[in-house]
mmCIF file of C-alpha atoms in Angstrom:
data_model
loop_
_atom_site.group_PDB
_atom_site.id
_atom_site.type_symbol
_atom_site.label_atom_id
_atom_site.label_comp_id
_atom_site.label_asym_id
_atom_site.label_seq_id
_atom_site.Cartn_x
_atom_site.Cartn_y
_atom_site.Cartn_z
ATOM 1 C CA MET A 1 -22.336 89.812 180.715
ATOM 2 C CA LYS A 2 -25.398 87.647 181.340
ATOM 3 C CA TRP A 3 -26.827 87.227 177.861
ATOM 4 C CA LEU A 4 -26.234 87.929 174.182
ATOM 5 C CA LYS A 5 -28.692 88.512 171.345
ATOM 6 C CA ILE A 6 -28.253 88.353 167.584
ATOM 7 C CA VAL A 7 -29.154 91.589 165.812
ATOM 8 C CA LYS A 8 -28.167 90.657 162.276
ATOM 9 C CA SER A 9 -26.668 87.546 160.717
ATOM 10 C CA SER A 10 -25.201 86.414 157.431
ATOM 11 C CA ALA A 11 -23.103 83.495 156.205
ATOM 12 C CA THR A 12 -19.855 85.300 157.074
ATOM 13 C CA ASN A 13 -20.740 87.626 159.950
ATOM 14 C CA ILE A 14 -23.000 87.848 163.005
ATOM 15 C CA THR A 15 -23.804 91.127 164.705
ATOM 16 C CA TYR A 16 -24.930 90.706 168.298
ATOM 17 C CA GLN A 17 -25.548 92.753 171.430
ATOM 18 C CA SER A 18 -24.770 92.149 175.076
ATOM 19 C CA ASP A 19 -27.119 92.893 177.970
ATOM 20 C CA THR A 20 -25.206 96.166 178.496
ATOM 21 C CA GLY A 21 -26.018 97.357 174.962
ATOM 22 C CA THR A 22 -22.563 96.766 173.487
ATOM 23 C CA THR A 23 -22.679 95.767 169.817
ATOM 24 C CA LEU A 24 -20.130 93.234 168.609
ATOM 25 C CA ASN A 25 -19.334 91.410 165.378
ATOM 26 C CA ALA A 26 -17.893 87.954 164.872
ATOM 27 C CA GLN A 27 -17.797 85.112 162.382
ATOM 28 C CA PRO A 28 -20.077 82.141 163.184
ATOM 29 C CA ASN A 29 -17.088 79.807 163.609
ATOM 30 C CA ASP A 30 -15.449 82.224 166.051
ATOM 31 C CA LEU A 31 -18.543 82.304 168.267
ATOM 32 C CA LEU A 32 -18.433 78.542 168.545
ATOM 33 C CA LYS A 33 -14.729 78.576 169.397
ATOM 34 C CA LYS A 34 -15.186 81.279 172.065
ATOM 35 C CA ASN A 35 -17.550 79.039 174.062
ATOM 36 C CA VAL A 36 -20.151 81.809 174.400
ATOM 37 C CA LEU A 37 -22.929 79.831 172.736
ATOM 38 C CA LEU A 38 -24.873 79.290 175.957
ATOM 39 C CA LEU A 39 -25.191 83.054 176.436
ATOM 40 C CA PHE A 40 -27.560 83.140 173.436
ATOM 41 C CA ASN A 41 -31.141 81.906 173.517
ATOM 42 C CA ARG A 42 -32.130 78.643 171.851
ATOM 43 C CA LYS A 43 -33.160 80.257 168.554
ATOM 44 C CA ASP A 44 -29.903 82.219 168.241
ATOM 45 C CA ARG A 45 -27.847 79.149 169.091
ATOM 46 C CA ALA A 46 -29.536 77.264 166.255
ATOM 47 C CA THR A 47 -28.785 80.149 163.887
ATOM 48 C CA ILE A 48 -25.098 80.206 164.827
ATOM 49 C CA ARG A 49 -24.776 76.451 164.381
ATOM 50 C CA GLU A 50 -26.506 76.600 161.013
ATOM 51 C CA LEU A 51 -24.127 79.301 159.753
ATOM 52 C CA ALA A 52 -20.912 77.853 161.212
ATOM 53 C CA SER A 53 -19.006 75.708 158.712
ATOM 54 C CA CYS A 54 -17.128 73.869 161.486
ATOM 55 C CA TYR A 55 -20.333 72.662 163.129
ATOM 56 C CA ILE A 56 -21.694 69.159 162.602
ATOM 57 C CA SER A 57 -25.296 69.429 161.481
ATOM 58 C CA HIS A 58 -28.040 67.611 163.336
ATOM 59 C CA LYS A 59 -28.622 65.459 160.271
ATOM 60 C CA ASP A 60 -24.970 64.384 160.206
ATOM 61 C CA GLU A 61 -24.976 63.880 163.958
ATOM 62 C CA TYR A 62 -27.989 61.582 163.612
ATOM 63 C CA ASP A 63 -26.202 59.546 160.938
ATOM 64 C CA PHE A 64 -23.021 59.362 163.032
ATOM 65 C CA LEU A 65 -25.014 58.067 165.997
ATOM 66 C CA TRP A 66 -26.648 55.335 163.952
ATOM 67 C CA LEU A 67 -23.500 54.370 162.095
ATOM 68 C CA GLY A 68 -21.420 54.294 165.270
ATOM 69 C CA GLY A 69 -24.080 52.267 167.065
ATOM 70 C CA LEU A 70 -24.350 49.698 164.286
ATOM 71 C CA TYR A 71 -20.558 49.432 164.088
ATOM 72 C CA ALA A 72 -20.279 48.966 167.862
ATOM 73 C CA PHE A 73 -22.945 46.244 168.016
ATOM 74 C CA TYR A 74 -21.465 44.407 165.042
ATOM 75 C CA ILE A 75 -17.926 44.372 166.442
ATOM 76 C CA GLY A 76 -19.134 43.585 169.955
ATOM 77 C CA ILE A 77 -21.232 40.631 168.800
ATOM 78 C CA LEU A 78 -18.326 39.137 166.849
ATOM 79 C CA LEU A 79 -15.915 39.499 169.763
ATOM 80 C CA VAL A 80 -18.413 37.887 172.157
ATOM 81 C CA THR A 81 -19.327 35.009 169.839
ATOM 82 C CA THR A 82 -15.645 34.209 169.421
ATOM 83 C CA LEU A 83 -15.388 33.674 173.184
ATOM 84 C CA PHE A 84 -18.014 30.920 172.975
ATOM 85 C CA SER A 85 -16.787 29.317 169.753
ATOM 86 C CA PRO A 86 -14.643 26.567 171.374
ATOM 87 C CA VAL A 87 -17.726 25.298 173.224
ATOM 88 C CA THR A 88 -20.147 23.173 171.207
ATOM 89 C CA ILE A 89 -23.880 22.983 171.796
ATOM 90 C CA HIS A 90 -26.570 20.711 170.362
ATOM 91 C CA ILE A 91 -29.463 22.350 168.498
ATOM 92 C CA LEU A 92 -32.067 20.396 166.537
ATOM 93 C CA GLY A 93 -29.824 17.371 166.346
ATOM 94 C CA THR A 94 -26.815 19.336 165.061
ATOM 95 C CA VAL A 95 -23.543 20.321 166.728
ATOM 96 C CA GLN A 96 -22.986 24.092 166.666
ATOM 97 C CA PRO A 97 -20.423 26.546 168.074
ATOM 98 C CA GLY A 98 -21.507 28.075 171.377
ATOM 99 C CA GLY A 99 -22.036 31.563 169.941
ATOM 100 C CA ILE A 100 -24.329 30.478 167.112
ATOM 101 C CA LEU A 101 -27.468 31.989 168.654
ATOM 102 C CA ILE A 102 -26.158 35.566 168.522
ATOM 103 C CA PHE A 103 -23.702 35.370 165.613
ATOM 104 C CA PRO A 104 -26.423 35.703 162.903
ATOM 105 C CA LEU A 105 -27.296 39.115 164.345
ATOM 106 C CA THR A 106 -24.198 40.333 162.510
ATOM 107 C CA PHE A 107 -26.003 39.552 159.234
ATOM 108 C CA VAL A 108 -28.823 41.860 160.303
ATOM 109 C CA ILE A 109 -26.446 44.690 161.168
ATOM 110 C CA LEU A 110 -24.346 44.337 158.018
ATOM 111 C CA ASP A 111 -27.444 44.330 155.816
ATOM 112 C CA SER A 112 -28.766 47.373 157.695
ATOM 113 C CA VAL A 113 -25.511 49.255 157.070
ATOM 114 C CA ASN A 114 -25.655 48.267 153.396
ATOM 115 C CA GLU A 115 -29.253 49.420 153.079
ATOM 116 C CA ILE A 116 -28.969 52.686 155.019
ATOM 117 C CA PHE A 117 -25.409 53.856 154.386
ATOM 118 C CA GLN A 118 -24.583 51.690 151.348
ATOM 119 C CA TYR A 119 -21.567 49.708 150.253
ATOM 120 C CA ARG A 120 -18.699 52.014 151.213
ATOM 121 C CA TYR A 121 -19.523 52.006 154.912
ATOM 122 C CA ALA A 122 -20.276 48.277 154.958
ATOM 123 C CA ARG A 123 -16.856 47.631 153.435
ATOM 124 C CA ARG A 124 -15.203 49.861 156.044
ATOM 125 C CA LEU A 125 -17.003 47.986 158.808
ATOM 126 C CA THR A 126 -15.732 44.676 157.426
ATOM 127 C CA TYR A 127 -12.088 45.734 157.342
ATOM 128 C CA LEU A 128 -12.258 47.587 160.648
ATOM 129 C CA THR A 129 -13.618 44.474 162.358
ATOM 130 C CA SER A 130 -10.910 42.334 160.798
ATOM 131 C CA ALA A 131 -8.242 44.733 162.108
ATOM 132 C CA ILE A 132 -9.754 44.648 165.610
ATOM 133 C CA GLN A 133 -9.736 40.858 165.579
ATOM 134 C CA LEU A 134 -6.070 40.870 164.573
ATOM 135 C CA PHE A 135 -5.425 43.187 167.500
ATOM 136 C CA ALA A 136 -7.369 40.841 169.813
ATOM 137 C CA CYS A 137 -5.314 37.912 168.521
ATOM 138 C CA ALA A 138 -2.029 39.696 169.234
ATOM 139 C CA ALA A 139 -3.182 41.051 172.603
ATOM 140 C CA VAL A 140 -4.375 37.676 173.906
ATOM 141 C CA TYR A 141 -1.246 35.914 172.633
ATOM 142 C CA ILE A 142 1.081 38.443 174.284
ATOM 143 C CA CYS A 143 -0.777 38.326 177.598
ATOM 144 C CA LEU A 144 -0.728 34.533 177.654
ATOM 145 C CA ASN A 145 3.008 34.385 176.989
ATOM 146 C CA VAL A 146 4.207 37.333 179.081
ATOM 147 C CA ASN A 147 2.268 36.624 182.246
ATOM 148 C CA THR A 148 2.067 33.459 184.317
ATOM 149 C CA TYR A 149 -1.303 31.753 184.633
ATOM 150 C CA SER A 150 -2.579 28.465 185.947
ATOM 151 C CA PRO A 151 -2.646 25.440 183.599
ATOM 152 C CA ALA A 152 -6.449 25.446 183.755
ATOM 153 C CA PHE A 153 -6.550 29.044 182.539
ATOM 154 C CA HIS A 154 -4.158 28.245 179.689
ATOM 155 C CA ASN A 155 -6.269 25.255 178.685
ATOM 156 C CA HIS A 156 -9.231 27.595 178.415
ATOM 157 C CA MET A 157 -7.517 30.527 176.674
ATOM 158 C CA ASP A 158 -4.845 28.984 174.455
ATOM 159 C CA SER A 159 -7.197 28.529 171.505
ATOM 160 C CA TYR A 160 -8.341 32.160 171.382
ATOM 161 C CA PRO A 161 -5.400 33.662 169.456
ATOM 162 C CA LEU A 162 -6.014 31.127 166.683
ATOM 163 C CA LEU A 163 -9.759 31.781 166.813
ATOM 164 C CA TYR A 164 -9.337 35.519 166.392
ATOM 165 C CA LEU A 165 -6.710 35.004 163.684
ATOM 166 C CA VAL A 166 -8.903 32.643 161.662
ATOM 167 C CA SER A 167 -11.873 34.972 162.015
ATOM 168 C CA ALA A 168 -9.787 37.997 161.016
ATOM 169 C CA PHE A 169 -8.869 36.393 157.685
ATOM 170 C CA THR A 170 -12.147 34.651 156.874
ATOM 171 C CA LEU A 171 -14.413 37.565 157.800
ATOM 172 C CA PRO A 172 -13.279 39.948 155.017
ATOM 173 C CA ILE A 173 -13.776 37.215 152.431
ATOM 174 C CA ALA A 174 -17.275 36.356 153.606
ATOM 175 C CA ASP A 175 -18.578 39.813 154.461
ATOM 176 C CA GLN A 176 -17.102 41.445 151.380
ATOM 177 C CA THR A 177 -18.825 38.770 149.320
ATOM 178 C CA ASN A 178 -22.018 39.673 151.186
ATOM 179 C CA ASN A 179 -21.495 43.394 150.557
ATOM 180 C CA ILE A 180 -20.738 42.991 146.858
ATOM 181 C CA VAL A 181 -23.738 40.709 146.235
ATOM 182 C CA PHE A 182 -26.019 43.094 148.156
ATOM 183 C CA ARG A 183 -24.776 46.047 146.085
ATOM 184 C CA LEU A 184 -25.067 44.225 142.759
ATOM 185 C CA MET A 185 -28.639 43.157 143.487
ATOM 186 C CA ARG A 186 -29.519 46.662 144.610
ATOM 187 C CA TYR A 187 -28.307 48.421 141.473
ATOM 188 C CA ARG A 188 -28.714 45.739 138.816
ATOM 189 C CA LEU A 189 -32.171 44.695 139.986
ATOM 190 C CA ALA A 190 -33.953 47.957 140.759
ATOM 191 C CA THR A 191 -37.122 46.296 142.043
ATOM 192 C CA CYS A 192 -35.358 43.667 144.159
ATOM 193 C CA PRO A 193 -36.825 43.821 147.701
ATOM 194 C CA LEU A 194 -34.690 44.163 150.807
ATOM 195 C CA TRP A 195 -35.574 40.705 152.122
ATOM 196 C CA LEU A 196 -34.318 39.027 148.942
ATOM 197 C CA ARG A 197 -31.087 41.038 148.917
ATOM 198 C CA SER A 198 -30.518 40.137 152.567
ATOM 199 C CA VAL A 199 -31.141 36.423 152.127
ATOM 200 C CA VAL A 200 -29.162 35.967 148.898
ATOM 201 C CA SER A 201 -26.165 38.010 150.098
ATOM 202 C CA THR A 202 -26.083 36.114 153.406
ATOM 203 C CA VAL A 203 -26.425 32.721 151.710
ATOM 204 C CA THR A 204 -23.513 33.597 149.402
ATOM 205 C CA GLY A 205 -21.239 35.193 151.985
ATOM 206 C CA GLN A 206 -21.743 32.597 154.687
ATOM 207 C CA LEU A 207 -20.962 29.756 152.305
ATOM 208 C CA THR A 208 -17.363 30.937 152.025
ATOM 209 C CA TYR A 209 -17.147 31.847 155.713
ATOM 210 C CA THR A 210 -18.489 28.524 156.981
ATOM 211 C CA ILE A 211 -16.221 26.400 154.811
ATOM 212 C CA ALA A 212 -13.118 28.430 155.662
ATOM 213 C CA TRP A 213 -13.816 28.913 159.367
ATOM 214 C CA ILE A 214 -14.903 25.355 160.186
ATOM 215 C CA THR A 215 -12.075 23.858 158.141
ATOM 216 C CA LEU A 216 -9.313 26.069 159.558
ATOM 217 C CA PHE A 217 -10.356 25.776 163.189
ATOM 218 C CA PHE A 218 -11.933 22.340 163.524
ATOM 219 C CA GLY A 219 -10.522 20.425 160.593
ATOM 220 C CA THR A 220 -7.499 18.174 160.807
ATOM 221 C CA SER A 221 -8.473 16.218 157.701
ATOM 222 C CA ILE A 222 -11.262 16.226 155.110
ATOM 223 C CA ASP A 223 -13.666 13.570 156.325
ATOM 224 C CA THR A 224 -17.372 12.927 156.762
ATOM 225 C CA ALA A 225 -17.457 14.476 160.249
ATOM 226 C CA LEU A 226 -15.980 17.749 158.987
ATOM 227 C CA LEU A 227 -18.334 17.924 156.011
ATOM 228 C CA THR A 228 -21.303 17.206 158.274
ATOM 229 C CA ARG A 229 -20.277 20.003 160.628
ATOM 230 C CA ILE A 230 -19.941 22.439 157.701
ATOM 231 C CA VAL A 231 -23.356 21.515 156.282
ATOM 232 C CA ASP A 232 -25.076 21.655 159.697
ATOM 233 C CA ASN A 233 -23.526 25.012 160.588
ATOM 234 C CA TYR A 234 -24.259 26.555 157.208
ATOM 235 C CA GLY A 235 -27.826 25.296 157.071
ATOM 236 C CA PHE A 236 -28.619 26.510 160.570
ATOM 237 C CA LYS A 237 -27.219 29.996 159.898
ATOM 238 C CA VAL A 238 -29.096 30.375 156.623
ATOM 239 C CA ILE A 239 -32.441 29.399 158.152
ATOM 240 C CA TYR A 240 -31.807 31.524 161.232
ATOM 241 C CA ALA A 241 -30.768 34.493 159.082
ATOM 242 C CA ALA A 242 -33.991 34.273 157.072
ATOM 243 C CA CYS A 243 -35.982 34.380 160.305
ATOM 244 C CA LEU A 244 -34.118 37.533 161.376
ATOM 245 C CA VAL A 245 -34.917 39.525 158.220
ATOM 246 C CA PRO A 246 -37.848 41.319 159.952
ATOM 247 C CA ILE A 247 -35.325 42.816 162.392
ATOM 248 C CA THR A 248 -33.440 44.318 159.434
ATOM 249 C CA TYR A 249 -36.692 45.854 158.219
ATOM 250 C CA LEU A 250 -37.352 47.210 161.710
ATOM 251 C CA ILE A 251 -33.912 48.849 162.001
ATOM 252 C CA VAL A 252 -34.207 50.471 158.575
ATOM 253 C CA ALA A 253 -37.782 51.609 159.246
ATOM 254 C CA VAL A 254 -36.919 53.205 162.592
ATOM 255 C CA TYR A 255 -33.931 55.010 161.082
ATOM 256 C CA ARG A 256 -35.959 56.403 158.193
ATOM 257 C CA ALA A 257 -39.001 57.251 160.296
ATOM 258 C CA ARG A 258 -36.978 59.260 162.805
ATOM 259 C CA LYS A 259 -34.709 61.004 160.311
ATOM 260 C CA PRO A 260 -37.222 63.518 158.848
ATOM 261 C CA ALA A 261 -38.212 64.673 162.334
ATOM 262 C CA ILE A 262 -34.587 65.006 163.372
ATOM 263 C CA GLU A 263 -33.740 67.093 160.290
ATOM 264 C CA ASN A 264 -36.291 69.726 161.247
ATOM 265 C CA GLN A 265 -35.156 70.121 164.835
ATOM 266 C CA PRO A 266 -32.457 72.541 166.021
ATOM 267 C CA SER A 267 -29.355 70.853 167.318
ATOM 268 C CA VAL A 268 -28.747 70.749 171.054
ATOM 269 C CA VAL A 269 -25.110 69.644 170.991
ATOM 270 C CA GLY A 270 -23.071 71.564 173.510
ATOM 271 C CA GLU A 271 -26.014 72.498 175.725
ATOM 272 C CA VAL A 272 -25.936 71.768 179.396
#
């Protein structure tokens, strides 16, 4: 049997012929499960996928790709910035954590998820990231205490379990504040533009995050140095975040511009 061709199709049954003239009947889902899809031509494959209830549509596949990509970048950026947090750098006369230049990209991604997929998926991203950071905290702590390493390595790594732990507990507070403010502005203020929602939600969320994170990790007492570090870090992130708003617009625009074209194309999942 070299090829198959659909003769008649409905939502519950597909009648098709083989190259030898044999006529067969099967449900769309069964044809997918039998792995005979590649024996049909491109048009028939699209028909089978459209009728099969167990098949992921191209529209859903497109959304999964974007959502998974945004989730992956968000989590990856946070894990990387944590690695540089113990190191301080000087920017514009202020002392900042080493990962400050890429950390605000998480604001862009979170706002993009809120805008494209809305609050529910932004909330899931927040809690998923917190769980991963708790896992990173436990994993690093276990490795440091089970295995034997040089003193220099311990000096470098010993602060990371605390870093991941602090981030795991402060992140849900800050990012959920961001998500809730973004949602409230979206539905209570119908004409509120994306840039204003992004800036206000970030300003609100990062206020709680900066105070909690800087205090828990760097603070030993409430003094002028600690307050200065909080103000400098918060101010830098807010200004930087405002400058990154065009990237949020770009992500949303690319997603929406590509989606109509994707919806009208037959899926090619499973083809070789």
